[in-house]
Short mmCIF file of C-alpha atoms and ligand atoms in Angstrom, two decimals:
data_model
loop_
_atom_site.label_atom_id
_atom_site.label_comp_id
_atom_site.label_asym_id
_atom_site.label_seq_id
_atom_site.Cartn_x
_atom_site.Cartn_y
_atom_site.Cartn_z
CA UNK M 1 13.36 119.88 54.79
CA UNK M 2 15.27 118.47 58.06
CA UNK M 3 13.73 119.46 61.07
CA UNK M 4 15.93 120.84 63.84
CA UNK M 5 15.36 118.95 66.98
CA UNK M 6 17.28 118.94 70.15
CA UNK M 7 16.91 123.28 70.86
CA UNK M 8 13.30 123.57 70.09
CA UNK M 9 12.76 124.60 74.17
CA UNK M 10 15.01 127.28 73.99
CA UNK M 11 12.93 129.39 71.14
CA UNK M 12 9.95 130.94 71.29
CA UNK M 13 6.63 129.21 69.42
CA UNK M 14 4.05 131.44 69.59
CA UNK M 15 1.46 128.24 69.05
CA UNK M 16 3.55 126.36 66.46
CA UNK M 17 3.53 130.00 64.09
CA UNK M 18 6.93 130.64 64.94
CA UNK M 19 10.25 129.47 65.91
CA UNK M 20 13.71 131.27 66.60
CA UNK M 21 12.22 134.54 65.65
CA UNK M 22 10.95 133.04 62.63
CA UNK M 23 7.81 132.03 60.77
CA UNK M 24 7.89 128.24 60.82
CA UNK M 25 9.07 126.92 57.40
CA UNK M 26 6.12 124.30 55.74
CA UNK M 27 6.94 123.38 51.95
CA UNK M 28 4.72 124.61 49.45
CA UNK M 29 2.28 122.38 47.99
CA UNK M 30 3.36 120.52 45.18
CA UNK M 31 5.77 123.26 44.86
CA UNK M 32 3.12 126.00 44.12
CA UNK M 33 1.08 123.91 41.65
CA UNK M 34 1.36 123.52 37.84
CA UNK M 35 2.38 127.07 36.35
CA UNK M 36 4.75 128.18 39.00
CA UNK M 37 7.63 126.68 38.16
CA UNK M 38 7.31 127.77 34.61
CA UNK M 39 6.23 131.38 35.97
CA UNK M 40 9.62 131.87 37.93
CA UNK M 41 11.31 130.13 35.05
CA UNK M 42 10.19 133.34 32.80
CA UNK M 43 10.49 135.72 35.35
CA UNK M 44 14.48 134.62 35.35
CA UNK M 45 14.61 134.83 31.55
CA UNK M 46 12.99 138.73 32.25
CA UNK M 47 15.72 139.46 34.74
CA UNK M 48 18.05 138.20 32.33
CA UNK M 49 16.74 140.25 29.54
CA UNK M 50 16.44 143.15 31.71
CA UNK M 51 20.04 143.77 32.57
CA UNK M 52 21.26 143.30 29.03
CA UNK M 53 18.67 144.25 26.63
CA UNK M 54 19.78 146.88 24.54
CA UNK M 55 16.31 147.59 22.26
CA UNK M 56 15.00 150.86 20.08
CA UNK M 57 13.54 153.03 23.26
CA UNK M 58 10.00 152.64 21.91
CA UNK M 59 10.51 148.70 22.64
CA UNK M 60 10.90 149.60 26.10
CA UNK M 61 7.77 151.35 26.43
CA UNK M 62 6.23 148.35 25.22
CA UNK M 63 7.84 145.93 27.42
CA UNK M 64 7.09 148.39 30.90
CA UNK M 65 3.33 148.76 29.79
CA UNK M 66 3.20 145.24 29.95
CA UNK M 67 5.22 144.86 33.21
CA UNK M 68 2.61 147.25 34.74
CA UNK M 69 0.07 145.12 33.26
CA UNK M 70 1.50 142.16 35.21
CA UNK M 71 1.80 143.75 38.26
CA UNK M 72 -1.30 144.76 38.34
CA UNK M 73 -2.81 141.37 37.78
CA UNK M 74 -0.94 139.74 40.98
CA UNK M 75 -1.03 142.66 43.37
CA UNK M 76 -4.20 141.78 44.59
CA UNK M 77 -2.57 138.48 45.77
CA UNK M 78 0.35 139.58 47.72
CA UNK M 79 0.40 138.22 51.24
CA UNK M 80 2.23 138.53 54.42
CA UNK M 81 5.66 136.48 54.75
CA UNK M 82 5.74 132.01 54.57
CA UNK M 83 2.29 132.00 52.16
CA UNK M 84 3.89 132.52 48.85
CA UNK M 85 5.00 129.43 47.12
CA UNK M 86 8.30 131.62 46.60
CA UNK M 87 11.26 130.13 48.57
CA UNK M 88 9.14 127.55 49.90
CA UNK M 89 8.80 125.49 46.51
CA UNK M 90 11.88 123.26 47.72
CA UNK M 91 11.51 121.52 43.73
CA UNK M 92 12.54 124.60 42.30
CA UNK M 93 15.73 126.15 41.65
CA UNK M 94 16.24 128.82 44.25
CA UNK M 95 13.21 127.37 45.81
CA UNK M 96 11.00 129.32 43.72
CA UNK M 97 12.23 132.73 45.18
CA UNK M 98 13.90 135.29 42.43
CA UNK M 99 15.82 136.23 45.39
CA UNK M 100 17.59 133.71 45.72
CA UNK M 101 20.06 131.88 43.03
CA UNK M 102 18.57 129.43 40.46
CA UNK M 103 20.83 126.53 42.27
CA UNK M 104 18.93 122.97 43.98
CA UNK M 105 20.44 121.31 46.65
CA UNK M 106 22.55 117.71 45.81
CA UNK M 107 22.98 116.82 49.95
CA UNK M 108 21.71 117.35 53.39
CA UNK M 109 22.42 115.90 55.85
CA UNK M 110 23.50 116.47 59.73
CA UNK M 111 27.15 118.80 59.28
CA UNK M 112 26.92 119.13 55.09
CA UNK M 113 25.10 120.25 52.79
CA UNK M 114 25.79 120.57 48.70
CA UNK M 115 24.07 122.07 46.15
CA UNK M 116 24.61 123.12 42.42
CA UNK M 117 23.41 125.53 39.45
CA UNK M 118 24.60 128.51 37.49
CA UNK M 119 24.94 132.29 38.18
CA UNK M 120 22.94 133.83 34.64
CA UNK M 121 23.42 136.90 33.03
CA UNK M 122 21.62 138.36 35.54
CA UNK M 123 24.69 137.61 38.31
CA UNK M 124 27.00 139.48 35.83
CA UNK M 125 29.60 141.96 38.01
CA UNK M 126 31.81 142.82 35.13
CA UNK M 127 34.20 141.30 32.40
CA UNK M 128 32.12 138.35 32.06
CA UNK M 129 32.04 137.49 35.96
CA UNK M 130 29.67 137.00 38.42
CA UNK M 131 29.05 139.89 40.61
CA UNK M 132 31.09 139.76 43.81
CA UNK M 133 27.97 140.79 46.11
CA UNK M 134 25.95 136.90 44.72
CA UNK M 135 28.72 135.08 46.35
CA UNK M 136 27.91 135.98 50.12
CA UNK M 137 23.93 135.18 49.09
CA UNK M 138 25.12 131.62 47.73
CA UNK M 139 27.21 131.16 51.12
CA UNK M 140 24.50 132.87 53.43
CA UNK M 141 21.22 130.76 52.46
CA UNK M 142 23.62 127.63 52.31
CA UNK M 143 24.95 128.22 55.69
CA UNK M 144 21.56 128.74 56.49
CA UNK M 145 20.52 125.12 55.43
CA UNK M 146 23.66 123.57 56.90
CA UNK M 147 23.05 125.45 60.54
CA UNK M 148 19.25 124.01 60.34
CA UNK M 149 20.47 120.71 59.35
CA UNK M 150 22.39 120.22 62.49
CA UNK M 151 19.89 120.72 64.11
CA UNK M 152 19.38 124.14 65.47
CA UNK M 153 16.21 126.31 64.27
CA UNK M 154 16.53 128.35 61.57
CA UNK M 155 19.54 130.89 63.36
CA UNK M 156 20.89 134.35 61.99
CA UNK M 157 24.46 134.95 60.56
CA UNK M 158 26.45 136.80 62.79
CA UNK M 159 29.48 137.51 60.10
CA UNK M 160 30.44 136.07 56.86
CA UNK M 161 33.76 136.33 55.37
CA UNK M 162 34.18 135.36 51.44
CA UNK M 163 37.54 134.87 50.14
CA UNK M 164 37.60 135.12 46.25
CA UNK M 165 40.28 133.11 45.10
CA UNK M 166 39.17 132.87 41.27
CA UNK M 167 36.44 135.17 39.15
CA UNK M 168 33.28 133.29 39.29
CA UNK M 169 32.11 132.33 35.40
CA UNK M 170 28.50 132.80 34.27
CA UNK M 171 26.34 129.93 32.88
CA UNK M 172 28.47 127.29 33.80
CA UNK M 173 27.10 124.50 36.37
CA UNK M 174 29.30 124.75 39.48
CA UNK M 175 29.05 123.43 42.85
CA UNK M 176 29.14 124.71 46.53
CA UNK M 177 29.48 122.82 50.21
CA UNK M 178 28.84 124.09 53.11
CA UNK M 179 29.56 122.49 56.67
CA UNK M 180 29.66 123.03 60.44
CA UNK M 181 33.13 123.00 61.80
CA UNK M 182 32.15 123.71 65.61
CA UNK M 183 29.41 124.31 67.81
CA UNK M 184 29.02 126.18 70.80
CA UNK M 185 25.79 126.61 72.40
CA UNK M 186 23.87 128.91 70.70
CA UNK M 187 26.73 129.40 68.03
CA UNK M 188 27.44 127.36 64.98
CA UNK M 189 30.59 127.90 63.20
CA UNK M 190 30.28 126.98 59.34
CA UNK M 191 32.80 126.94 56.01
CA UNK M 192 31.95 126.72 52.78
CA UNK M 193 33.78 126.19 49.50
CA UNK M 194 32.70 127.09 45.55
CA UNK M 195 34.02 125.28 42.97
CA UNK M 196 34.34 125.08 39.21
CA UNK M 197 35.06 121.18 38.34
CA UNK M 198 38.41 120.98 40.23
CA UNK M 199 39.21 124.72 40.47
CA UNK M 200 38.28 126.83 43.68
CA UNK M 201 36.43 130.10 43.17
CA UNK M 202 36.04 130.90 46.70
CA UNK M 203 35.74 129.50 50.47
CA UNK M 204 34.10 131.70 52.73
CA UNK M 205 33.48 130.94 56.84
CA UNK M 206 30.22 132.50 59.04
CA UNK M 207 29.38 132.36 62.66
CA UNK M 208 25.35 131.50 62.54
CA UNK M 209 24.03 132.49 65.93
CA UNK M 210 20.56 130.91 67.21
CA UNK M 211 18.35 133.60 68.38
CA UNK M 212 17.07 134.05 71.96
CA UNK M 213 13.23 133.88 72.16
CA UNK M 214 12.65 137.29 72.50
CA UNK M 215 14.99 138.30 69.77
CA UNK M 216 13.40 138.92 65.96
C1 MFK A 1 15.24 126.64 56.08
C2 MFK A 1 16.25 127.89 56.31
C3 MFK A 1 17.06 127.85 54.94
C4 MFK A 1 17.18 129.61 54.86
C5 MFK A 1 17.84 130.28 55.86
C6 MFK A 1 18.19 131.36 55.50
C7 MFK A 1 19.35 132.36 56.86
C8 MFK A 1 19.49 133.34 56.26
C9 MFK A 1 20.52 133.84 57.82
C10 MFK A 1 20.66 135.65 57.86
O1 MFK A 1 21.07 136.15 56.44
S1 MFK A 1 20.01 136.16 59.09
C11 MFK A 1 20.25 138.19 58.36
C12 MFK A 1 21.38 138.75 58.38
N1 MFK A 1 21.82 138.80 60.08
C13 MFK A 1 21.30 139.50 61.13
O2 MFK A 1 20.60 140.08 60.33
C14 MFK A 1 22.19 139.40 62.32
C15 MFK A 1 21.91 140.68 62.67
N2 MFK A 1 22.19 140.35 64.21
C16 MFK A 1 21.76 139.81 65.13
O3 MFK A 1 20.57 139.72 65.41
C17 MFK A 1 22.81 139.97 66.50
O4 MFK A 1 23.81 140.64 66.11
C18 MFK A 1 22.78 138.49 66.84
C19 MFK A 1 21.63 137.25 66.93
C20 MFK A 1 23.82 137.39 65.66
C21 MFK A 1 23.63 138.43 67.98
O5 MFK A 1 22.98 139.12 68.77
P1 MFK A 1 23.04 138.68 70.15
O6 MFK A 1 22.33 139.35 71.21
O7 MFK A 1 22.31 137.11 70.85
O8 MFK A 1 24.94 138.16 70.68
P2 MFK A 1 25.11 138.12 71.81
O9 MFK A 1 26.27 138.99 72.32
O10 MFK A 1 24.68 137.31 72.73
O11 MFK A 1 25.96 136.81 71.31
C22 MFK A 1 26.13 135.32 71.44
C23 MFK A 1 27.60 134.84 71.13
O12 MFK A 1 27.95 134.98 69.64
C24 MFK A 1 28.84 135.77 69.79
N3 MFK A 1 28.84 136.55 68.58
C25 MFK A 1 27.86 137.71 68.33
N4 MFK A 1 28.29 138.46 67.08
C26 MFK A 1 28.93 138.17 66.61
C27 MFK A 1 30.41 138.25 66.01
N5 MFK A 1 29.67 139.42 65.21
N6 MFK A 1 31.57 138.23 65.45
C28 MFK A 1 32.01 136.85 66.37
N7 MFK A 1 31.13 136.31 67.58
C29 MFK A 1 29.79 136.87 67.63
C30 MFK A 1 28.97 136.78 70.83
O13 MFK A 1 30.64 137.10 71.24
C31 MFK A 1 28.69 135.43 72.16
O14 MFK A 1 29.72 134.48 72.20
P3 MFK A 1 29.66 134.00 73.89
O15 MFK A 1 28.26 133.14 74.18
O16 MFK A 1 30.84 132.94 73.58
O17 MFK A 1 30.23 135.14 74.77
#
């Protein structure tokens, strides 16, 4: 992950633990260890099935027993922000976070970030297409990255506008790109495009604002 430069003196540091209102990002060692990637992959399968399975009611009872057992196993290890390998495992789809889309970065340079991946059954909106709400999630995350890659500390989204040009298919490899269009002090104006091959599915633009030292 590219380290921000140039604007560090404008943000709170808190002894190296925080920057620009966010905990300092540090990549998880070895993507969370030998089993974390498999765990996240299995959980994504479960997410797909949780929104699609239609078994006899007793099967849900047995599944609930197992889900409760799994939650009880992990609950003692719940940790504060920035400690779980989730969201910090940069070698895993979606950095190993179930909240993030299971996409991988394909390019990261100042001013431009690209990624590729699929929307899964979990992301279904209706009639076979992705839910409209997951596209802003994809754009917001890559806009954060392109702003950071440009040299700003992690910034907050002030606004984000999405234009839906074509329905977004599931289970098909898609690509997204984000670019920095202009920067003005604390403000970074960015835009992005989601593609299915040569077909533009959506485009978006946003304003990312670097936080003041006292802002959360
Ligand atoms: C490596 C890591 C990768 C992952 C990154 C993930 C990134 C995820 C980013 C997010 O999703 S953050 C969560 C969603 N966003 C928020 O919760 C933001 C909530 N809002 C705020 O915190 C404040 O409104 C904000 C910091 C955005 C701005 O508050 P300020 O008090 O600093 O704004 P100020 O009024 O000083 O405005 C600064 C400039 O921005 C402009 N501005 C602010 N909001 C605007 C807006 N909505 N539209 C247009 N312009 C806006 C404003 O006009 C002004 O322009 P000028 O300097 O030219 O005068």
